[in-house]
GROMACS .gro file of C-alpha atoms in nm:
model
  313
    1UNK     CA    1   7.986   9.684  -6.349
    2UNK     CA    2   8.193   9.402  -6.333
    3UNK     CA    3   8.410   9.256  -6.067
    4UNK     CA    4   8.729   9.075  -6.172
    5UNK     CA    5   8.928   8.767  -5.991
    6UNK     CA    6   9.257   8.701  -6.162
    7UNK     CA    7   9.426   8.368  -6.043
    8UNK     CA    8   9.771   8.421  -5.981
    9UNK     CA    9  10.019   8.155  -6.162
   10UNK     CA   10  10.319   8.110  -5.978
   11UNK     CA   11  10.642   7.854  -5.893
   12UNK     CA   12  10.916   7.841  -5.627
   13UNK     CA   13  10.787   8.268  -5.487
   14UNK     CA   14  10.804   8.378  -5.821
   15UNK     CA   15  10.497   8.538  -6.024
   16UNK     CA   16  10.416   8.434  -6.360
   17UNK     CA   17  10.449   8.688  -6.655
   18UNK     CA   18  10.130   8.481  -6.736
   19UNK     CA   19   9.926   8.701  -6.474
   20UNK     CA   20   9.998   9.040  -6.578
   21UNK     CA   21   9.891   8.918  -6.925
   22UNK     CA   22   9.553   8.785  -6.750
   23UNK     CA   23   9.497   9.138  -6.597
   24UNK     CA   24   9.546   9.288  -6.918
   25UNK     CA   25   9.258   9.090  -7.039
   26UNK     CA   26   9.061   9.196  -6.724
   27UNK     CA   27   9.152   9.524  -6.741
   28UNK     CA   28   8.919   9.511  -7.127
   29UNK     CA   29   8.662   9.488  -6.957
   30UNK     CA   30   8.672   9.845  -6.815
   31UNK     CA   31   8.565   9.676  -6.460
   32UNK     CA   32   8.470   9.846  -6.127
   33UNK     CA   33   8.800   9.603  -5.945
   34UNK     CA   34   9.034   9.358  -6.063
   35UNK     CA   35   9.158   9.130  -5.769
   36UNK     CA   36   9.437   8.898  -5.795
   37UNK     CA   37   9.425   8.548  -5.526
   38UNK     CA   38   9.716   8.383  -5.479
   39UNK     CA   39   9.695   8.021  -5.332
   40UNK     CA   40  10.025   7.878  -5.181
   41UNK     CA   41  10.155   7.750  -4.850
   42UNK     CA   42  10.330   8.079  -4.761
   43UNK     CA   43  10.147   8.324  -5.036
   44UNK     CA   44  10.319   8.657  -4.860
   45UNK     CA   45  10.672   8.720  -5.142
   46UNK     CA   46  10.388   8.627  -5.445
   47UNK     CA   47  10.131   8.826  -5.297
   48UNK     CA   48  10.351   9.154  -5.311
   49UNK     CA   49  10.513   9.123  -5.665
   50UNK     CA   50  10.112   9.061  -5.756
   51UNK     CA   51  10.026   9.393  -5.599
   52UNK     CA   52  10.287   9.614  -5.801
   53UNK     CA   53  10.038   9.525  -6.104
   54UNK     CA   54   9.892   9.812  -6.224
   55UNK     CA   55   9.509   9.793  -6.226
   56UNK     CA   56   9.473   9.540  -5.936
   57UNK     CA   57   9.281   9.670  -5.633
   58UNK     CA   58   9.348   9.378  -5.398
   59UNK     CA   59   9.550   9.098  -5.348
   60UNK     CA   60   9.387   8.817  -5.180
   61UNK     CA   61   9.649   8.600  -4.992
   62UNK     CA   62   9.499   8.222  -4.918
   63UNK     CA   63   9.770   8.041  -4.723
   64UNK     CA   64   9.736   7.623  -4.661
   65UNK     CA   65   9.973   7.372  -4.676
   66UNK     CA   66   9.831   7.187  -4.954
   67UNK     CA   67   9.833   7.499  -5.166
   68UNK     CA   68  10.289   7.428  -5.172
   69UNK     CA   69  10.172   7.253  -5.529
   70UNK     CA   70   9.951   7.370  -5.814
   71UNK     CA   71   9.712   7.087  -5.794
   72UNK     CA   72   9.426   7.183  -5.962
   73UNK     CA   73   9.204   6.979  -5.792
   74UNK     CA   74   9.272   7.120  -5.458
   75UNK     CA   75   9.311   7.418  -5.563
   76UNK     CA   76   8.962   7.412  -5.756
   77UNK     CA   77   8.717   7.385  -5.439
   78UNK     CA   78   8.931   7.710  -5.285
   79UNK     CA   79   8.884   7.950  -5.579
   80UNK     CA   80   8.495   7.835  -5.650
   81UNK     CA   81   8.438   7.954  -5.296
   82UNK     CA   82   8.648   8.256  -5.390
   83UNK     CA   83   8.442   8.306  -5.672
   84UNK     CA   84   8.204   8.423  -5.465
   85UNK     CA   85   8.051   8.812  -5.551
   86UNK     CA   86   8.283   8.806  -5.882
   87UNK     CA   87   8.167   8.829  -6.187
   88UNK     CA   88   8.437   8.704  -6.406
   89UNK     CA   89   8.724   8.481  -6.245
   90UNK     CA   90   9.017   8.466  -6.552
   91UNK     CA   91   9.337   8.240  -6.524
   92UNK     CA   92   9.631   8.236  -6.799
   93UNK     CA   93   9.576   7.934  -7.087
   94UNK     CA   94   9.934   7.798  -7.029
   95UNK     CA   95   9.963   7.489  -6.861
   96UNK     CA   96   9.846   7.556  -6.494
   97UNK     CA   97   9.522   7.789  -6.610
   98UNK     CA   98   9.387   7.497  -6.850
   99UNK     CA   99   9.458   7.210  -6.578
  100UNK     CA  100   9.265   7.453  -6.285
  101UNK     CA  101   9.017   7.615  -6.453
  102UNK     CA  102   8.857   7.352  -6.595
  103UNK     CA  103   8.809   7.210  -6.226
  104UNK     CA  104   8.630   7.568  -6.131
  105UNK     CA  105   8.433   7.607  -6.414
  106UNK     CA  106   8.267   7.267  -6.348
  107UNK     CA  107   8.215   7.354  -5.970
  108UNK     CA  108   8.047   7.699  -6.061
  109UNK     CA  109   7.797   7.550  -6.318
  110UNK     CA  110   7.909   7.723  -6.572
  111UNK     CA  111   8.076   7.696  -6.919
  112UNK     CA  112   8.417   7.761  -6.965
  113UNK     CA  113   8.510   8.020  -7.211
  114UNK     CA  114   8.861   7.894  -7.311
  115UNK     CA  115   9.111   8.090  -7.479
  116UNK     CA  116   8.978   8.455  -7.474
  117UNK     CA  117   9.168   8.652  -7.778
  118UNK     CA  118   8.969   8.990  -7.740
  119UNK     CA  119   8.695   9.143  -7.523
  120UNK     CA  120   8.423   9.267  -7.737
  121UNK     CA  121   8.201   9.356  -7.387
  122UNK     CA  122   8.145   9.265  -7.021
  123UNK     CA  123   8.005   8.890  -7.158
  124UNK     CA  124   8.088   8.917  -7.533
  125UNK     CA  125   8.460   8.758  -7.601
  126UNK     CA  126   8.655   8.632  -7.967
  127UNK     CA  127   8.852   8.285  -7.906
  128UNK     CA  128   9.024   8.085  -8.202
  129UNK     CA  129   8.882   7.770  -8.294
  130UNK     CA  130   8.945   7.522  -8.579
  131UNK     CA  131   9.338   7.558  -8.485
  132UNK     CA  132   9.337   7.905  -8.498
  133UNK     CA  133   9.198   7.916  -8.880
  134UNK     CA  134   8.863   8.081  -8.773
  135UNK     CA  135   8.802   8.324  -8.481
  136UNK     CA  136   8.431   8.319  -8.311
  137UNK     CA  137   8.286   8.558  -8.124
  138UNK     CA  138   8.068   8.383  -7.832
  139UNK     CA  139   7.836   8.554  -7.591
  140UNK     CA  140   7.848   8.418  -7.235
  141UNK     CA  141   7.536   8.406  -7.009
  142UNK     CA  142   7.508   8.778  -6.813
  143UNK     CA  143   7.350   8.600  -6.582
  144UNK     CA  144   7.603   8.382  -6.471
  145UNK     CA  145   8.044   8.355  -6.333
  146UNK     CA  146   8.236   8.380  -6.643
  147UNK     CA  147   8.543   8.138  -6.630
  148UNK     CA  148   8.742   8.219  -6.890
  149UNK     CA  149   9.126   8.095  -6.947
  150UNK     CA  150   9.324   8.383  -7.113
  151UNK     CA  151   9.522   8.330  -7.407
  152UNK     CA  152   9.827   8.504  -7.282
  153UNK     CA  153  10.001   8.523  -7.638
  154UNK     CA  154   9.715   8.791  -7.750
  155UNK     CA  155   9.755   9.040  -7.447
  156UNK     CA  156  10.052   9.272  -7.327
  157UNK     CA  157  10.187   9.226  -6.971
  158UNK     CA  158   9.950   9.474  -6.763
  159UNK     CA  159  10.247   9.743  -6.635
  160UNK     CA  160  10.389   9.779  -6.296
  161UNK     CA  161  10.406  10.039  -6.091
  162UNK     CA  162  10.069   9.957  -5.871
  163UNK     CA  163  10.021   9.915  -5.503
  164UNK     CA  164   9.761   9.694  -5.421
  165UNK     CA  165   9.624   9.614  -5.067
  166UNK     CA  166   9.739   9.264  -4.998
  167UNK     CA  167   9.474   9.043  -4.764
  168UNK     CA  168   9.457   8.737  -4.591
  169UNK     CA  169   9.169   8.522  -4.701
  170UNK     CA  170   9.030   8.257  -4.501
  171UNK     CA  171   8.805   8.018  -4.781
  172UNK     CA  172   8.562   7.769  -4.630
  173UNK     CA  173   8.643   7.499  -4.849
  174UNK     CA  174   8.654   7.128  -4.805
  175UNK     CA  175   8.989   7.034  -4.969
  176UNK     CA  176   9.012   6.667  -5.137
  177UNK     CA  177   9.225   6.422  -5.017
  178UNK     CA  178   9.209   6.151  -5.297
  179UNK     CA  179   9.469   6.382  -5.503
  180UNK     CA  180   9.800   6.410  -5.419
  181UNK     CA  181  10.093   6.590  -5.556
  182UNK     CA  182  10.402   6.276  -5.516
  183UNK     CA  183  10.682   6.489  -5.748
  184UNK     CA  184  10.785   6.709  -6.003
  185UNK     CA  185  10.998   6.602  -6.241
  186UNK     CA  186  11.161   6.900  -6.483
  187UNK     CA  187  11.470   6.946  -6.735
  188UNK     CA  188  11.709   7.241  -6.630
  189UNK     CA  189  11.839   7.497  -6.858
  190UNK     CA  190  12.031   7.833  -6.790
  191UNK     CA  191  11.782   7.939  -7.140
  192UNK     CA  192  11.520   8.174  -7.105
  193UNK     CA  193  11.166   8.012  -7.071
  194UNK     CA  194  10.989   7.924  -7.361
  195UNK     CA  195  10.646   8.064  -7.282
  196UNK     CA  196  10.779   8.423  -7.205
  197UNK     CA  197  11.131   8.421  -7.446
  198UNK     CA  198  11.166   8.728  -7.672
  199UNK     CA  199  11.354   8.523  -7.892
  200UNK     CA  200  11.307   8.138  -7.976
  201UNK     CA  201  11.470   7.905  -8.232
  202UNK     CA  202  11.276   7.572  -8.290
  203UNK     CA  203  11.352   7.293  -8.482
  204UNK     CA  204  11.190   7.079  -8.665
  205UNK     CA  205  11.152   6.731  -8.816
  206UNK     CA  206  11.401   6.848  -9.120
  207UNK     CA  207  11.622   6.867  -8.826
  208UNK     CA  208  11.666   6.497  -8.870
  209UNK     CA  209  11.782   6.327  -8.553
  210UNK     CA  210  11.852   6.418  -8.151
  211UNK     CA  211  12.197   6.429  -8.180
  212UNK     CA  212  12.166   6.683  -8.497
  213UNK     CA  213  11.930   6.901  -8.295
  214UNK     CA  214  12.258   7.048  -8.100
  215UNK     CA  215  12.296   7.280  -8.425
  216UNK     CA  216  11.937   7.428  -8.329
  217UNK     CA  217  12.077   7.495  -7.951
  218UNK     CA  218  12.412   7.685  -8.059
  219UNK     CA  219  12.192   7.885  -8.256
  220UNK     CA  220  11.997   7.954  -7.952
  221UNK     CA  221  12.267   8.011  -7.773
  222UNK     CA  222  12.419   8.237  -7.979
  223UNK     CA  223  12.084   8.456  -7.922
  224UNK     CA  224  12.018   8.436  -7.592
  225UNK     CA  225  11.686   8.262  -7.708
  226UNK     CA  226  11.491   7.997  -7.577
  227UNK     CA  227  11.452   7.660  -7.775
  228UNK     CA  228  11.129   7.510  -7.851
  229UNK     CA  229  11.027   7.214  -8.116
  230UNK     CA  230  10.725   7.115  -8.362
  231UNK     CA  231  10.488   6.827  -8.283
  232UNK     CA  232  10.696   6.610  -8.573
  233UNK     CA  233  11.045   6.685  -8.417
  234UNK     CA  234  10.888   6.585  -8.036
  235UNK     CA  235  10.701   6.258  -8.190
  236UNK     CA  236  11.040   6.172  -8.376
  237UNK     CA  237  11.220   6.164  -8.033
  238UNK     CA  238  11.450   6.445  -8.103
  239UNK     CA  239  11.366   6.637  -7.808
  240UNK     CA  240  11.128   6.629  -7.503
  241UNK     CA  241  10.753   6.743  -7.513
  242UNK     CA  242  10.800   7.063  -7.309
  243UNK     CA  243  10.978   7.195  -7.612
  244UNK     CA  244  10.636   7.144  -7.818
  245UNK     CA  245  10.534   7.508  -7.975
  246UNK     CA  246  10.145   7.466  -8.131
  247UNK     CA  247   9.800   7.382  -8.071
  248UNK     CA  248   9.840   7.068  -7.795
  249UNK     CA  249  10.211   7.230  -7.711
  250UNK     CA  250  10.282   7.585  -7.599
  251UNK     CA  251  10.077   7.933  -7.758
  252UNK     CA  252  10.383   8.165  -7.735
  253UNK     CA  253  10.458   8.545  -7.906
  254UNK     CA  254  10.809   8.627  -7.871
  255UNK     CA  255  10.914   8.920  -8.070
  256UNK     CA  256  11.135   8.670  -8.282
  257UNK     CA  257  11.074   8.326  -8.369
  258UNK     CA  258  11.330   8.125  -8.625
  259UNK     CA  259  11.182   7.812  -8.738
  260UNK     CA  260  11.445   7.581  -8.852
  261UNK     CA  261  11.307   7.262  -9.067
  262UNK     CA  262  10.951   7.311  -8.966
  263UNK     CA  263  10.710   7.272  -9.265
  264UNK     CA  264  10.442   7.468  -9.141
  265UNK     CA  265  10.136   7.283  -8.988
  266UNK     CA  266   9.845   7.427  -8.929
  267UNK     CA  267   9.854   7.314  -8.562
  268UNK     CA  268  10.214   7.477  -8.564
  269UNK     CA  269  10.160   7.779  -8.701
  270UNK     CA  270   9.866   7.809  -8.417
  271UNK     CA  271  10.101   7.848  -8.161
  272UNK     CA  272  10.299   8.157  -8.328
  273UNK     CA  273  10.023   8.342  -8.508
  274UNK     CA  274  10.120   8.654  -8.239
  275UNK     CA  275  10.490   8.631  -8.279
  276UNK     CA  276  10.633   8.940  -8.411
  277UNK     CA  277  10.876   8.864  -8.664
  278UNK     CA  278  10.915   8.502  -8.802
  279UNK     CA  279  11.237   8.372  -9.013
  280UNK     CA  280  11.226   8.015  -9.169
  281UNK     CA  281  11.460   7.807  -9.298
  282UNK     CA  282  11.370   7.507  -9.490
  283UNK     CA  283  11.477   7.331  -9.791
  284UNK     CA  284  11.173   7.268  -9.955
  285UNK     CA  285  11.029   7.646 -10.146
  286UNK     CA  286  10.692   7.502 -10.128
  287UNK     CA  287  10.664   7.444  -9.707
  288UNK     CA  288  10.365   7.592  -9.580
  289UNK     CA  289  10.602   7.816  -9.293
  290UNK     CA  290  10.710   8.046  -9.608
  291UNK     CA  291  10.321   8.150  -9.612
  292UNK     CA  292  10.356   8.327  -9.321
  293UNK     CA  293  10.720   8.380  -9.225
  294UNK     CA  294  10.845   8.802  -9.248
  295UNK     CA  295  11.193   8.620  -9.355
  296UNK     CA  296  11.215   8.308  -9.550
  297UNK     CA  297  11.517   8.159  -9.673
  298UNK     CA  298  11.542   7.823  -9.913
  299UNK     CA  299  11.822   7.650  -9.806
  300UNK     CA  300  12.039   7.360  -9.591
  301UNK     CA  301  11.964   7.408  -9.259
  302UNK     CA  302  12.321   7.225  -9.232
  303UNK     CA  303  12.489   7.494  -9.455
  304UNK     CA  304  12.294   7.774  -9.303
  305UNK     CA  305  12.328   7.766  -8.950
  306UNK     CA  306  12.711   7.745  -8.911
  307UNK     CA  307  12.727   8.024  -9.149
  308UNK     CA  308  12.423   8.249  -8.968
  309UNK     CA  309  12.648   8.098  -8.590
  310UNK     CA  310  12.958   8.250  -8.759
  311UNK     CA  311  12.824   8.572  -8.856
  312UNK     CA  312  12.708   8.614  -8.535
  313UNK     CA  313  13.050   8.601  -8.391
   0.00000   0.00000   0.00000
């Protein structure tokens, strides 16, 4: 039977919807425990919204004052040595999972099985590869940790409701100096975040400049939605990077996704293959998005949204 570690992905005492998606993925695997670690300076208000996730058995708590940051490098040394008696350690694939587990992976040994759509069985997994146009199914080594980072877009938040047993951890780890966390810089916005949103409006490069990209905000507004971008709109300088939806930007699955002057790139369309219903607007009939959009609609993104803003009251 297997024996799960879930790292916990967290900011400012808040949990991650990214780790109930991770225990979902554990939870596949029909194991004999899923445990959750959470690293941080003061782990304790983390620790306890991790234990209300159904299907965790423990919550390991590992308190030090370098953990205030998510560096993955000092974070690395502490979860290899937490790694310890598990078979499997899992971490989301957003942005923190693909920075730390890397780091782990490479301390372990092991190969890192990256993006992990479906379990097939305790070492059998499907990822995407080729930008999502062909799905493999890889066998890991039984004999060996399985790192794996989560695609969090494929799985369902695990539900709440549980009532874990949440421990201190002491981890007998060495952790580097030569890396240090100086600052975080981040944009603010009262809109929901992009990687969770149920809703998200992103604009493209049909959008045309920065200052016409405000039309793509009302809209969002007007939704309660979050805002994302393609690759072409972020490379034109119409908005910043963060915004990026696709292969080297964010995976995301909100149950509605309007794409608004976005052709339909491949590497695009990779990062809202799981969305539930997708509505594109685009004056050219022959962009790829039409392919796969539920709702398609040839038109003036110009003419359209003020209308769609209107009827929206």
């Amino acid at each position: 039977m297997s024996k799960v570690l879930v790292i916990a992905e967290h900011l400012d005492g808040r949990l991650n919807a990214a780790t109930a998606r991770t225990v979902s993925a554990a939870l596949a695997l029909a194991p004999e425990s899923i445990d959750i670690a959470v690293l941080a300076a003061d782990p304790a208000a983390v620790a306890a919204q991790a234990a209300q996730i159904a299907g965790v058995g423990r919550v390991l708590a590992v308190a030090h004052p370098a953990n205030a940051q998510p560096v993955a490098q000092v974070l690395g040394p502490q979860v290899a040595a937490l790694a310890a008696g598990y078979s499997h350690v899992f971490g989301p694939s957003t942005t923190f999972g693909k920075d730390l587990m890397p780091v782990v992976a490479a301390l372990l040994g092991v190969n890192q099985v990256s993006d992990l759509m479906t379990v097939e069985g305790e070492h059998t997994f499907r990822r995407p590869i080729y930008a999502g146009n062909a799905i493999v199914t890889l066998e890991a080594p039984a004999d060996r940790t399985v790192v794996a980072t989560v695609r969090t877009a494929s799985w369902p938040q695990a539900a709440g409701g549980g009532n874990a047993t949440v421990e201190a951890a002491q981890v007998e780890a060495t952790v580097p100096t030569h890396t240090r966390h100086l600052g975080l810089v981040a944009g603010q916005s009262d809109r929901p975040d992009l990687q969770s949103a149920r809703r998200v409006v992103s604009g493209g490069r049909g959008v045309g400049s920065e200052e016409n990209f405000r039309i793509v905000y009302a809209l969002a507004d007007k939704l309660g939605a979050a805002v994302g971008a393609s690759r072409a709109a972020v490379d034109a300088g119409y908005c910043p990077n963060e915004m990026q939806v696709g292969q080297t930007g964010k995976i995301i699955a909100p149950e509605l996704y309007l794409a608004i002057g976005i052709s339909g790139a491949i590497q695009h369309l990779t990062g809202i293959k799981d969305a539930g219903t997708i509505v594109a607007i685009n004056k050219d009939a022959d962009a790829a998005i039409f392919e796969v959009a539920d709702i398609g609609l040839v038109g003036d993104l110009f003419a359209v949204l003020p209308e769609l803003e209107a009827a929206l009251g």
